């Protein structure tokens, strides 16, 4: 983040797992244990997918390494009826809502069981039955979509909100301006959740924007804005829970800036050693959201080495089985690349399809 911000960063849980006495929230040990499991699942799946890409088994992978609390703790603060507009680092939201590792891995393989039949890049997931709108590659495009969805819910007097996740890089896009301004004027019940992870691929925040941070941008649109430690499960949960209530009281949208760090590469097509020092990553390893929550749970007597080993074994086994299953699942039929979008396949697409088909024979 650039220096000079006057907006404080809400934090309750420090890196050693001490919870501040100021925390008056509602999180129970059961919810925290679920949150911990989902964050570990998200981490282990990400790590395996990166390895599979390196082995040439899948084409591409992105990860949420170090940013897991943003997705999982925010999902824990929402209702299932709330609409989710994720970017590509929010698989944790899906897992919190019950998406199975096998479903996710079919998606990463783009096979016949992938809900979108391999028509999107890996990490561009979605789940209609979980109210999770499919990720789209062009950065920021989901911001006006979420604003429109929330405005529709307001008109229909639904008691739900929309949440739109994006990185700090997305706030330099025109869609950020259009979406946030529209939501502000219409008082649409939408939470704009910005993960400020320090980089937009290789561009650090210092070269992205001249204002002190992202939260400040919200004030420019006349909306409420908060900054939170994005690696603190308690703080993220509380700020999103409060934001949801704020939206439902008809007060309009809210912008949350979650301070976090992208521990991994931007994607498997990126090499961060070209633009940042390893020492920077080392500092953030101690602030890891998973480690922090584990330390807290251990202090409460709710977690120990034996439980940890069992959890890792269970998840790794489930992931391994899912990978085997995906490996033996056929690819979607070739015609699916042109079908299911238009009622009649447009001539240009048909021509391309016929060319590919001829090349395959
Ligand atoms: C409109 C648009 N421009 C550029 C890209 C290429 N691109 C993909 S991800 C990315 C960086 C996004 O950074 P940020 O919003 O901070 O999200 P993060 O990857 O850090 O989570 C860029 C420039 C794109 N997908 N869409
Ligand atoms: Mg970023």
Coordinates of N, CA, C and O and ligand atoms in Angstrom, one line a residue, residues 67 87-89 166-170 195-201 203 205 208 262 266, ligand 2:
X67 N -3.9 -15.9 0.8 CA -5.0 -15.0 0.8 C -6.3 -15.7 1.1 O -7.4 -15.2 0.9
X87 N -13.5 -13.1 -8.3 CA -12.4 -13.1 -9.2 C -11.8 -14.5 -9.2 O -12.5 -15.4 -8.8
X88 N -10.6 -14.8 -9.6 CA -10.1 -16.1 -9.7 C -9.4 -16.7 -8.5 O -9.0 -17.8 -8.4
X89 N -9.3 -15.9 -7.4 CA -8.7 -16.4 -6.2 C -9.7 -16.7 -5.1 O -9.4 -16.7 -3.9
X166 N -12.5 -8.6 -6.0 CA -11.5 -8.2 -7.0 C -10.2 -7.8 -6.4 O -10.2 -7.6 -5.1
X167 N -9.2 -7.8 -7.2 CA -7.9 -7.3 -6.6 C -7.8 -5.8 -6.7 O -8.6 -5.1 -7.4
X168 N -6.7 -5.3 -6.1 CA -6.6 -3.8 -6.1 C -6.3 -3.3 -7.5 O -6.7 -2.2 -7.9
X169 N -5.7 -4.2 -8.4 CA -5.5 -3.8 -9.8 C -6.8 -3.5 -10.5 O -6.8 -2.6 -11.3
X170 N -7.9 -4.2 -10.1 CA -9.1 -3.9 -10.8 C -9.7 -2.5 -10.5 O -10.5 -2.0 -11.3
X195 N -9.3 -7.3 -2.5 CA -8.1 -8.0 -1.9 C -6.9 -7.1 -2.4 O -6.6 -7.2 -3.5
X196 N -6.4 -6.4 -1.5 CA -5.1 -5.7 -1.8 C -4.0 -6.6 -1.5 O -3.5 -6.6 -0.3
X197 N -3.5 -7.3 -2.5 CA -2.4 -8.3 -2.3 C -1.0 -7.8 -2.7 O -0.1 -8.5 -2.9
X198 N -1.0 -6.4 -3.0 CA 0.3 -5.8 -3.2 C 0.7 -5.8 -4.7 O 1.6 -4.9 -5.1
X199 N 0.2 -6.6 -5.5 CA 0.6 -6.7 -6.9 C -0.6 -6.9 -7.9 O -1.5 -7.6 -7.6
X200 N -0.4 -6.3 -9.1 CA -1.3 -6.7 -10.2 C -0.3 -7.4 -11.2 O 0.5 -6.6 -11.9
X201 N -0.2 -8.6 -11.2 CA 0.9 -9.4 -11.8 C 2.2 -8.9 -11.3 O 2.5 -9.0 -10.2
X203 N 3.1 -5.6 -11.4 CA 3.1 -4.1 -11.0 C 2.7 -3.9 -9.5 O 1.6 -4.3 -9.1
X205 N 1.8 -2.0 -6.0 CA 0.8 -0.9 -5.7 C 1.3 0.4 -6.0 O 0.6 1.3 -6.4
X208 N 0.6 1.6 -9.2 CA -0.8 1.4 -9.7 C -1.7 2.6 -9.5 O -2.5 2.9 -10.3
X262 N 0.0 -11.7 -1.9 CA 0.0 -12.8 -2.9 C 1.3 -13.6 -2.7 O 2.4 -13.2 -3.1
X266 N 1.7 -14.9 -9.7 CA 0.4 -14.5 -10.2 C -0.4 -15.7 -10.7 O -1.6 -15.9 -10.4
Ligands
LIG2 MG1 -3.5 -7.6 -6.7

